[in-house]
XYZ file of C-alpha atoms in Angstrom:
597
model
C -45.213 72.095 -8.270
C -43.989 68.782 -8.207
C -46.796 67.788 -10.974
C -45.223 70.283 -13.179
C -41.604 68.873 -12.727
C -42.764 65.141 -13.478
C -44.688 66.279 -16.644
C -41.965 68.176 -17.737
C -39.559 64.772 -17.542
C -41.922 63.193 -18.856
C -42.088 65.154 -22.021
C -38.237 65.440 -22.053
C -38.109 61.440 -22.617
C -41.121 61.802 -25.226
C -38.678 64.109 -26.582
C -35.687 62.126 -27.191
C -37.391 59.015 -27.972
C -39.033 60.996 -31.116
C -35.188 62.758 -32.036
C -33.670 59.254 -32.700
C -33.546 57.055 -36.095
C -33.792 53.767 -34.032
C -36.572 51.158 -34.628
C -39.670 50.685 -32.350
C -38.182 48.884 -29.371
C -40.516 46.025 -28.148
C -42.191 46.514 -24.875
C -40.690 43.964 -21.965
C -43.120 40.940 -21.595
C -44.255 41.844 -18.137
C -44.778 45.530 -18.821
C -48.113 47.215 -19.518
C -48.785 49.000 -22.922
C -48.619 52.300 -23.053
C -51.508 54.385 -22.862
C -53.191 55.532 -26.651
C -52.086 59.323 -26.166
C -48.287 57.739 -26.216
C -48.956 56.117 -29.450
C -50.554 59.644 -30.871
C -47.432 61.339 -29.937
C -45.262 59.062 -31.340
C -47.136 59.169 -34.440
C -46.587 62.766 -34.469
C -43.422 63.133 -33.977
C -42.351 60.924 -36.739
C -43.339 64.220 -39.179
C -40.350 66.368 -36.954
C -37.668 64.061 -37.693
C -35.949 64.946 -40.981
C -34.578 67.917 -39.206
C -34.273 66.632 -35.783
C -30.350 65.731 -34.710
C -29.095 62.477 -33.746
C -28.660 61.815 -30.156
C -25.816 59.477 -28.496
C -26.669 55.649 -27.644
C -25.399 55.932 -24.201
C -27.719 58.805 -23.283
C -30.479 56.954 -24.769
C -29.647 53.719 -22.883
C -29.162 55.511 -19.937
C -32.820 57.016 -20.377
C -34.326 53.931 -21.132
C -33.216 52.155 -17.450
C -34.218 55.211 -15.756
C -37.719 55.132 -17.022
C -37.941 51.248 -16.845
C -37.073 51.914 -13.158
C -34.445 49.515 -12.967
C -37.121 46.666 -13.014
C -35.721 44.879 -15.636
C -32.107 42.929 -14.762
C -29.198 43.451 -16.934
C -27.671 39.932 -19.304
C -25.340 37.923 -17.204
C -23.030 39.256 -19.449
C -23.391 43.094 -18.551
C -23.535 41.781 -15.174
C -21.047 39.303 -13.632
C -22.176 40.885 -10.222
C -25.177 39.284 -9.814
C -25.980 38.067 -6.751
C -27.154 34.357 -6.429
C -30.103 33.761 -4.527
C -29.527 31.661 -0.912
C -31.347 28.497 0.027
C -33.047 29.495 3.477
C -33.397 26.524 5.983
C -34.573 26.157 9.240
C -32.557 25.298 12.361
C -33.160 21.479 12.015
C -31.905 19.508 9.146
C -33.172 16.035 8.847
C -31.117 13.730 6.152
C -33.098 12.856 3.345
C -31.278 9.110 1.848
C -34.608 8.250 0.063
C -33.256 7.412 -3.832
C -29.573 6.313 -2.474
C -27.890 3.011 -2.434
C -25.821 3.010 0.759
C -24.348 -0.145 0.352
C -22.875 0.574 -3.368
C -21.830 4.242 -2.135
C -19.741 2.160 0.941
C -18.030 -0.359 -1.097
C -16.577 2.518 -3.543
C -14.813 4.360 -0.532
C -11.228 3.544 -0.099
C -10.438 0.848 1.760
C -7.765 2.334 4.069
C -8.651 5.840 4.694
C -12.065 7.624 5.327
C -10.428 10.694 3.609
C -11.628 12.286 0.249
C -10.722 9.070 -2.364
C -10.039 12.231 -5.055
C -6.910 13.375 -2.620
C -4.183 11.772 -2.690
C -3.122 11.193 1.028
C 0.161 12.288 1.572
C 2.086 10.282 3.893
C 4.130 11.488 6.725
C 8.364 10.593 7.153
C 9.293 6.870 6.727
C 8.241 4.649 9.889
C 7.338 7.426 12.184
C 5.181 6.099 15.350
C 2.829 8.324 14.425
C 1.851 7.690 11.061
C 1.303 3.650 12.336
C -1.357 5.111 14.978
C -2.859 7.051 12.119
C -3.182 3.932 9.804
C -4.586 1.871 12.998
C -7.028 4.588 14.001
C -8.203 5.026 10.310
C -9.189 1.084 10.016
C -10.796 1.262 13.853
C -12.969 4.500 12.080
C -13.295 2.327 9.244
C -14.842 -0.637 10.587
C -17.047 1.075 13.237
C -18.759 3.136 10.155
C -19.256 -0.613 8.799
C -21.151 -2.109 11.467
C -23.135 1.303 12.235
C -24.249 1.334 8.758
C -25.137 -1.971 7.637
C -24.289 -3.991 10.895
C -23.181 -7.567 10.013
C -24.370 -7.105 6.013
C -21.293 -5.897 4.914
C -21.012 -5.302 1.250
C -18.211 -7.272 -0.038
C -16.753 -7.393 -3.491
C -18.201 -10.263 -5.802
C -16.124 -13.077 -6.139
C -14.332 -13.869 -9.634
C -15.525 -17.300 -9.232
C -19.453 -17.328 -8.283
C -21.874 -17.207 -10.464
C -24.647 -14.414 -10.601
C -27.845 -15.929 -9.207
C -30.248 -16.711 -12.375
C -33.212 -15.527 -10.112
C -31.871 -11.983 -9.451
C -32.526 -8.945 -12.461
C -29.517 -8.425 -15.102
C -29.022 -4.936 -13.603
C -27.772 -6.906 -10.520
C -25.654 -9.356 -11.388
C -22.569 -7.026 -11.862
C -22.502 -5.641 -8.605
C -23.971 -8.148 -6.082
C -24.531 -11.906 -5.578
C -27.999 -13.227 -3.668
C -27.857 -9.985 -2.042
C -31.795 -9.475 -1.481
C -31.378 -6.176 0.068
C -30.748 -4.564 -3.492
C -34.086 -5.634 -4.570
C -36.152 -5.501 -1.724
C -37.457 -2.887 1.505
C -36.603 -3.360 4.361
C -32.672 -4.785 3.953
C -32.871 -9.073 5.306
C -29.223 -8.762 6.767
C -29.562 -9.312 10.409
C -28.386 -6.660 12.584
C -29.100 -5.478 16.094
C -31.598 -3.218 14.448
C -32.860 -5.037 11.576
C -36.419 -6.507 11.962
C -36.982 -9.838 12.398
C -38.145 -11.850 9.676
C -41.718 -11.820 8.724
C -44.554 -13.713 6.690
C -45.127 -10.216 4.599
C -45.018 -9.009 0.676
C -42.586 -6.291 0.852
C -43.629 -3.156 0.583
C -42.363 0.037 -0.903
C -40.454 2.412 1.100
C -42.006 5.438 3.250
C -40.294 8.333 3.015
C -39.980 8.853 7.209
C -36.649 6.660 6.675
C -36.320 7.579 11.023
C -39.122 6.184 13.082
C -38.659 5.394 16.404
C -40.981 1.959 17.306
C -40.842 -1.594 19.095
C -38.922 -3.917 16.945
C -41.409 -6.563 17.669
C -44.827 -4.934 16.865
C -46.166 -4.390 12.987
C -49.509 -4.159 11.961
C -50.818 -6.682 9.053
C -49.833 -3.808 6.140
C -46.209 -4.376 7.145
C -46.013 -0.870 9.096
C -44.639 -0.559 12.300
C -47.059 0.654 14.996
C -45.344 3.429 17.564
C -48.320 2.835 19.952
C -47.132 0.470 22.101
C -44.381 0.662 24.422
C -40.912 -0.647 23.216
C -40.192 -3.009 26.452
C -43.675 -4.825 26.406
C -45.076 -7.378 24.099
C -46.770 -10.538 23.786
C -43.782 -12.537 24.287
C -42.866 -10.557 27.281
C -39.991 -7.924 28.443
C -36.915 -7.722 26.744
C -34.180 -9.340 29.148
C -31.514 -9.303 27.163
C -28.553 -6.617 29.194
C -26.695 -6.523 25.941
C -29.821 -5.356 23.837
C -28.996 -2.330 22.017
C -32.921 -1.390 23.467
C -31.256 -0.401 26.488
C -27.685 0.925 25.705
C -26.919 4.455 27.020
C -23.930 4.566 24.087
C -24.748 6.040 20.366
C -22.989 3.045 18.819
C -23.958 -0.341 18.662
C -22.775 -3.158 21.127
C -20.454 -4.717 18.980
C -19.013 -1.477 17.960
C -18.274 -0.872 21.690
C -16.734 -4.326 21.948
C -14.197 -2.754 19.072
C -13.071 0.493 20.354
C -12.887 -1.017 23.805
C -11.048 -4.147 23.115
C -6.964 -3.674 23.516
C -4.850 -2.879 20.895
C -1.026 -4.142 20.589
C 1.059 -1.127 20.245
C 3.322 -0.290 17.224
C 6.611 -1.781 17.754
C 9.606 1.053 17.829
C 13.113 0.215 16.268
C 15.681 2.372 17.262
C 16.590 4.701 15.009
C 20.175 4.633 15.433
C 22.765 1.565 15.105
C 24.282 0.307 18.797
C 27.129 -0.441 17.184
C 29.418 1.229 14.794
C 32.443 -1.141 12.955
C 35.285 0.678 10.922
C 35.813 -1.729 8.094
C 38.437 -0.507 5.560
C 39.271 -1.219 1.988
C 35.282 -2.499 1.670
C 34.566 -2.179 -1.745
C 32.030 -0.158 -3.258
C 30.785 -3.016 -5.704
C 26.990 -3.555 -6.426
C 27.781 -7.199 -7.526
C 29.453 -8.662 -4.271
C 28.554 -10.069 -1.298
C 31.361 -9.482 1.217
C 29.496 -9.769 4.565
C 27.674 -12.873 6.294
C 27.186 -14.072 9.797
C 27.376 -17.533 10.650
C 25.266 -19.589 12.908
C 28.356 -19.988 15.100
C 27.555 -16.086 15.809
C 30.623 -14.976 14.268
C 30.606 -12.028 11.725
C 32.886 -13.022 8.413
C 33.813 -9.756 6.315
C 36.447 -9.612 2.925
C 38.411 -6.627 2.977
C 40.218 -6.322 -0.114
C 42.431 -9.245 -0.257
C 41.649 -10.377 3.402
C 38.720 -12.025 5.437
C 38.269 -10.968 9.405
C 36.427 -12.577 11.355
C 34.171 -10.664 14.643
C 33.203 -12.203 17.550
C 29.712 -10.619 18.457
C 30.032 -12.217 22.062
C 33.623 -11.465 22.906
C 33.775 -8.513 20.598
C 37.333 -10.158 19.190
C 38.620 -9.314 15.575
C 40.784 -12.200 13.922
C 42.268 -12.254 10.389
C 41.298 -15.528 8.726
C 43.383 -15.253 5.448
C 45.297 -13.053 3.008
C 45.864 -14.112 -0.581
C 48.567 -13.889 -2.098
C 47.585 -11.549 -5.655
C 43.966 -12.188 -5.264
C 40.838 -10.332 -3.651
C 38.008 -11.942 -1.716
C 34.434 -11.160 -3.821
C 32.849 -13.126 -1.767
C 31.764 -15.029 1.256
C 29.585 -17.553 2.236
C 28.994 -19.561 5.828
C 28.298 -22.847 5.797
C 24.424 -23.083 7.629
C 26.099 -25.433 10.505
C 29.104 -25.595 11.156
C 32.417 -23.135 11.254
C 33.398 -23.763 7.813
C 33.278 -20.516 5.497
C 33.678 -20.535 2.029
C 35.674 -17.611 -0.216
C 34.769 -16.558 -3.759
C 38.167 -14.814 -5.407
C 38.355 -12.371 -8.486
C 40.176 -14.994 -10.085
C 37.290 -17.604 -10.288
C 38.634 -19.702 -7.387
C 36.586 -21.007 -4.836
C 38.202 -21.890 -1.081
C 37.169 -23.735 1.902
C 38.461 -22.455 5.515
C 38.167 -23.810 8.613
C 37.876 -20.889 11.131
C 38.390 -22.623 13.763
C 41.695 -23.831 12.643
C 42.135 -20.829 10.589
C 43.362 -23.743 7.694
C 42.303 -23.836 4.027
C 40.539 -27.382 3.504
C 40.375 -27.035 -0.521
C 40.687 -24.748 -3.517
C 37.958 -25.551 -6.299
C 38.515 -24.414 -10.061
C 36.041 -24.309 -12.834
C 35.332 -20.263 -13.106
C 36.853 -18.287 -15.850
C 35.716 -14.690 -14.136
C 35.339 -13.337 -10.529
C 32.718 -15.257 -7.958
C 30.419 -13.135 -6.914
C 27.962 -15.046 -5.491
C 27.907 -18.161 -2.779
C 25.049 -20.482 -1.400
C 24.899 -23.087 1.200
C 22.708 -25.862 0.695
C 23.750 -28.817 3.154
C 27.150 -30.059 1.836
C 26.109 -28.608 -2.116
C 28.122 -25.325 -2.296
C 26.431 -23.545 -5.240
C 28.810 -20.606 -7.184
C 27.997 -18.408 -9.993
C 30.293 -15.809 -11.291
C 30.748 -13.181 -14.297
C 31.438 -15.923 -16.267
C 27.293 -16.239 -16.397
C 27.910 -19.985 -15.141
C 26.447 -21.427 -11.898
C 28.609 -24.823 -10.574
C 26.877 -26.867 -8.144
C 29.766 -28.117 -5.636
C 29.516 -31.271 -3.710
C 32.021 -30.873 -0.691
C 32.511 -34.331 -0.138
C 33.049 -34.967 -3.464
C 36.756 -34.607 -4.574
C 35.579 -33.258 -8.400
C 35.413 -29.143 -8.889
C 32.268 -29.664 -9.596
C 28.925 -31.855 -10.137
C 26.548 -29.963 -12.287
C 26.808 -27.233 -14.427
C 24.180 -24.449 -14.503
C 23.775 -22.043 -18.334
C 20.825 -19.681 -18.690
C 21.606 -16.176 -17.438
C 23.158 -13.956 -20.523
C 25.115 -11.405 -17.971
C 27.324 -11.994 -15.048
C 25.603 -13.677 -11.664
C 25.182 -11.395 -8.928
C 22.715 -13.247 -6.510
C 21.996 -16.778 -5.214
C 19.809 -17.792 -2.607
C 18.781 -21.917 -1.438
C 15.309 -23.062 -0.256
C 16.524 -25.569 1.618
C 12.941 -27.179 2.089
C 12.497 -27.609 -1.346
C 15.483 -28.011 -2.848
C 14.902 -25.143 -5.493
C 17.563 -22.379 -5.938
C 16.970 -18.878 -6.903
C 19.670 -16.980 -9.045
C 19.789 -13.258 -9.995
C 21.918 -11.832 -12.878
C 23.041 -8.748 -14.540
C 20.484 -9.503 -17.374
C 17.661 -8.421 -15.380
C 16.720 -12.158 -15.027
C 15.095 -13.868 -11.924
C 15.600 -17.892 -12.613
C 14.385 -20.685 -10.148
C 16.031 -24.164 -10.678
C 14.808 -27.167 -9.209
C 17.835 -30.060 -7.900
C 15.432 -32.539 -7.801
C 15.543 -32.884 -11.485
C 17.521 -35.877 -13.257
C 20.800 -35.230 -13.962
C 20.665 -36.724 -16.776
C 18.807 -34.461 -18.471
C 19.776 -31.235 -19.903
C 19.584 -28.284 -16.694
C 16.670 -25.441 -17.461
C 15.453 -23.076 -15.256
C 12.270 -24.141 -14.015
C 11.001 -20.706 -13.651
C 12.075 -17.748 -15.811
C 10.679 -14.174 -14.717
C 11.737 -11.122 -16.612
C 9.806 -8.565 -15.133
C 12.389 -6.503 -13.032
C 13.820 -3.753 -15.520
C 17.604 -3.696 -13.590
C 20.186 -6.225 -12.447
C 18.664 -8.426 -9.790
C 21.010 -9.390 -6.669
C 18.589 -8.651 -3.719
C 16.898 -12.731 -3.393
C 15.301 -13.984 -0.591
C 13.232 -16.894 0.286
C 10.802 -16.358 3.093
C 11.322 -19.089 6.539
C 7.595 -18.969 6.898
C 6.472 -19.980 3.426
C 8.174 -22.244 1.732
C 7.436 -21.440 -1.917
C 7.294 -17.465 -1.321
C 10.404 -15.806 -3.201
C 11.215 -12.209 -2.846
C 13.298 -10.252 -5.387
C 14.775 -6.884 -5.561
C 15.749 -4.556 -8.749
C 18.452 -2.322 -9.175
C 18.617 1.640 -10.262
C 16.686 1.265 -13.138
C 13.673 -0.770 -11.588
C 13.600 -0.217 -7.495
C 10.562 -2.492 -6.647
C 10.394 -5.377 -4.816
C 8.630 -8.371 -6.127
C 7.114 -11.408 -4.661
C 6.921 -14.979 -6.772
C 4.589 -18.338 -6.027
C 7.373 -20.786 -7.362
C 4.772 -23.080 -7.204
C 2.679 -21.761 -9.723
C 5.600 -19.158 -11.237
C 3.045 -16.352 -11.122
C 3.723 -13.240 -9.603
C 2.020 -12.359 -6.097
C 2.493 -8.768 -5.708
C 4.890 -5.607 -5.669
C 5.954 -2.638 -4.670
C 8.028 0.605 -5.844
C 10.611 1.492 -3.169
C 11.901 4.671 -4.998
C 15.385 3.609 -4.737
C 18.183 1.045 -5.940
C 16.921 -2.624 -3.886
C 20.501 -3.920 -2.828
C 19.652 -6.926 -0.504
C 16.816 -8.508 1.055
C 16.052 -10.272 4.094
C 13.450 -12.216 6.189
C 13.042 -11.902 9.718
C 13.162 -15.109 10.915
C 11.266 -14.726 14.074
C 7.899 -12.431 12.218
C 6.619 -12.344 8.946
C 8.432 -9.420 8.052
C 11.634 -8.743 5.316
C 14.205 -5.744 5.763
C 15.621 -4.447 2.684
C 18.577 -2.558 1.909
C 19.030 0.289 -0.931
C 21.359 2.181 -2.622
C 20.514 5.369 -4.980
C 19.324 7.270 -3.912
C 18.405 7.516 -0.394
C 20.874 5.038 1.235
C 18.503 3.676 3.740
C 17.301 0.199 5.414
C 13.376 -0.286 5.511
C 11.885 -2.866 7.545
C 8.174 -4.005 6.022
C 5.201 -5.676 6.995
C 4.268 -8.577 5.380
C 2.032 -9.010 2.987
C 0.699 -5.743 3.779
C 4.194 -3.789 3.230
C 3.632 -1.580 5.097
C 6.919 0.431 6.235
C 7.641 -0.663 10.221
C 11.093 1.409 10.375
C 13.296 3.655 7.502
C 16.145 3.801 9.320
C 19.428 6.088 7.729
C 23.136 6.742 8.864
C 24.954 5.242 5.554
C 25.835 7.947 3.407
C 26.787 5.597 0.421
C 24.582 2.666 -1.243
C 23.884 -0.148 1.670
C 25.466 -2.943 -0.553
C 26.212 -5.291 2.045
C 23.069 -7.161 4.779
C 23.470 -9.858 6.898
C 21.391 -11.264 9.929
C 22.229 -12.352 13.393
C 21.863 -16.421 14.130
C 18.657 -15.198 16.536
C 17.260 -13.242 13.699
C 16.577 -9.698 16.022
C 19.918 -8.092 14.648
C 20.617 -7.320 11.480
C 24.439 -5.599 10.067
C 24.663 -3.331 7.094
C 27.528 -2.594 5.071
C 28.045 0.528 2.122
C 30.848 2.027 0.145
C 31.437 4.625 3.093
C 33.584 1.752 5.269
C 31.618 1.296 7.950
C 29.416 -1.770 9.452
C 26.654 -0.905 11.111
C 24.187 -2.832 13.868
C 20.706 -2.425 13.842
C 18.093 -4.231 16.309
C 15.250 -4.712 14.010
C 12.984 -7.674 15.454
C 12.167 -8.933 18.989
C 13.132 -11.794 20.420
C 11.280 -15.403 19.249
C 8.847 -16.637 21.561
C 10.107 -20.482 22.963
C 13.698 -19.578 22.055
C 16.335 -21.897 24.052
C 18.877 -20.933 26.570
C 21.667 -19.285 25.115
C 21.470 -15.868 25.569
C 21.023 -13.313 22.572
C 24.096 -14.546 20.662
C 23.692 -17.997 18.173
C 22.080 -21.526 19.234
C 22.813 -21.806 22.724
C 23.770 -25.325 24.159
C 20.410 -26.738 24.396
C 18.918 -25.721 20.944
C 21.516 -27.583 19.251
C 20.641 -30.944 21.821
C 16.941 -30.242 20.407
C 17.701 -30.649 16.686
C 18.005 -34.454 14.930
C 19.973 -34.868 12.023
């Protein structure tokens, strides 16, 4: 019975195959050909097809896989179901490095981060504690992969300067200099695992990359021999405590030294200010400089058409001066002393004694409002929106000695180096200028430097305490980075893109780090690490633009000032190691015995 029903399928098929008008299909390449009865059938039918009818293509189709017996896989096409075939391993997997050049591979990670280099790390909130544990654990991770992988043969970029060596191929001058380990098997850079140098051609590499063997003992081929034991040779036991031959750690020695050695922890800034000032009728001006603390520890602030002065150790508020149909644009303590000098919308300049609370002297020369005062000794140094900068010799009873043209747009920021004698000057032109005092007078004055990269006005100067030709410089809106200048060499060092309006910059006086202050559009004070700038502290509470930044005599405080009429204390820094008796507040009594004019 079940003969019958297979030979009558069978003959069904035969059947349909001879009712169509298709062409001979063409047998699959790994099926058999057909037996000679099929081709006499075939052959026969082909006289019963003029009146045969036509039969549908999907039937036929359908017929076709059945008697193929699904043997033959559908076109990826018909198919987007097909399964891909797995790789099958076995419950050990030994890395194969053979072909790979470790050291090239190392030197293109990132140099910060052992994340993905492709991914963009996204960084956490502005100087959170957390993310400067993050940063220190990621160079720790960093440098222990180092000295695991190459020990002390570090790959290091190829200095601009050197030459390639003549005796090394082409192919490896561009990426390494004398570097023998490109070139030859095993690597020559000494490491607590590296072999020690012998008298033998090297040889090419095996592929078992791990073998476990004395570091002593080769045989004459070059080939370590594993059949002696690792603590016994001919020059006798290894005594050496520190050998890595008897470590019970998975790193290396000096990698332990690392991760055990102590680390200082990341300094915390307070987040809020310790002391809040209401200071009315401060003006909401980018291009003024209203606030500035003297070295006599007093606070000196313009309020419209007044000046107050604030104790920081007794906490006392005095009013210095009111002018009589004038306002105060700015203000300007003399470095020693208690002499403060006033900058008026009407282009005078004025002198005051606080201590007296008397004006001294009134100085002309300015057609526009002064913006913009600098001590240097007894040169007062004023520019204004008349674009003119007047060097001012105290002692001298002229307005003025020397006269100062270059900037095309009002001056908004000056800053002396008092160890050099050069002067920095920012203006609404988006020019950063550098003039040098030591230049005859008798010649005509030109900037000696004359940058105009910064795409905004540029108030925000600062010269740094602990190197004397490093210049720091801030742009407005339009620009928001900060820049850093060699006035030696007028090149530019480096930079970096705040993301908001750079108001005012500072340098701590007691670390090598600089505060900043910025407007639009986030309102906050940042303190950086130099020259890594990385952020230390973001600190907020202003909501208008921080226009106003001024530093304490001992350099750990710093006050802010912004269009929202408040002044705000902020303790950024610590306290300077060897700093005299005085308490917190100005030069005490013996630091100013210890300095010789």
């Amino acid at each position: 019975m079940k003969e019958t029903v297979e030979t009558h399928q069978i003959t069904s098929f035969v059947k349909t195959v001879e009712h169509t008008h298709t062409p001979t299909l063409a047998s699959p390449p790994h099926d058999s050909t057909p037996p000679a009865s099929g081709r006499h059938n075939y052959a026969a039918s082909r006289r019963e097809r003029q009146g045969s009818e036509a039969i549908d293509p999907g039937a036929l189709s359908r017929a076709l896989e059945e008697a193929r017996g699904g043997s033959r896989e559908r076109t990826p096409g018909g198919s987007p179901s097909r399964k891909r075939q797995r790789m099958v391993y076995g419950d050990r997997f030994i890395p194969n490095r053979e072909g790979q050049d470790l050291h090239a591979s190392y030197s293109l990670l990132h140099d910060e981060s052992p994340g993905t280099p492709s991914k963009p790390r996204r960084r956490p909130a502005h100087g959170e504690l957390h993310f400067q544990r993050t940063e220190d654990a990621n160079r720790t991770f960093s440098t222990v992969l180092q000295n695991e992988l190459f020990g002390t043969s570090i790959p290091q970029p190829t200095p601009p300067s050197l030459s390639p060596d003549p005796t090394l191929p082409p192919s490896t001058h561009s990426t390494t200099i004398n570097d023998p380990s490109r070139t030859r098997t095993p690597p020559t850079g000494t490491s607590s695992y590296a072999l020690p140098p012998a008298n033998l051609t090297p040889s090419t590499p095996h592929k078992n990359l791990f073998t476990y063997m004395s570091p002593r003992h080769h045989s004459i081929s070059g080939q370590p021999t594993p059949s002696r034991t690792p603590n016994q040779s001919r020059y006798g036991p290894n005594l050496n405590a520190r050998s890595d031959l008897y470590s019970l750690s998975p790193v290396r020695f000096d990698s332990q030294r690392l991760l055990l050695s102590p680390r200082k922890p990341p300094r915390a800034v307070a987040k809020v200010p310790f002391k809040v000032l209401d200071a009315p009728d401060l003006a909401d001006d980018f291009y003024l400089n209203l606030v500035d603390w003297g070295s006599s520890n007093i606070l000196g602030v313009g309020l419209g058409s007044c000046v107050y002065l604030w104790d920081s150790n007794s906490g006392e508020v005095k009013k210095l001066c009111d002018l009589d149909n004038d306002t105060v644009t700015s203000v300007s303590w003399i470095q020693r002393g208690s002499h403060i000098a006033i900058g008026t919308n009407k282009g005078l300049v004025q002198i005051w004694d606080a201590e007296r609370k008397r004006r001294l002297r009134t100085m002309t020369g300015h057609t526009a409002r002064v913006g913009a005062l600098a001590w240097n000794d007894h040169i007062l140094t004023s520019g204004s929106r008349d674009r003119l900068i007047y060097h001012r010799d105290v002692r001298d009873p002229k307005p003025w000695e020397r006269k100062l043209s270059g900037h095309k747009q009002e001056v908004c920021g000056l800053r002396w180096n008092t160890e050099n004698g050069q002067l920095a000057s920012g203006g609404n032109d988006n020019k950063l200028m550098v003039w040098d005092i030591r230049k005859d007078p008798n010649q005509p004055d030109s900037p000696l430097w004359k940058f105009s990269d910064h795409t905004a006005a540029v108030k925000a100067i600062a010269w740094s305490p602990h190197h004397s030709s490093l210049l720091a410089s801030g742009g407005g809106t339009a620009d928001r980075r900060i820049k850093f200048w060699n006035t030696s060499t007028g090149s530019l060092i480096s930079e970096i893109d705040t993301g908001s309006q750079v108001c005012n910059l500072a340098w701590s006086k007691n670390s090598n780090e600089i505060v900043s202050t910025h407007g639009f559009s986030q309102n906050q004070i940042v303190v950086w690490k130099y020259p890594s700038m990385t952020q230390v502290a973001s600190l907020t509470g202003h909501t208008y633009r921080v226009l106003y930044l001024a530093m304490s005599p001992d350099g750990q405080t710093v006050v802010t000032g912004a269009g929202d009429e408040t002044l705000r204390f902020w303790k950024c820094f610590g306290r300077r190691e060897g700093a005299g008796v005085g308490g917190e507040g100005g030069m005490g009594r013996m630091e100013r015995w210890s300095v010789i004019r």
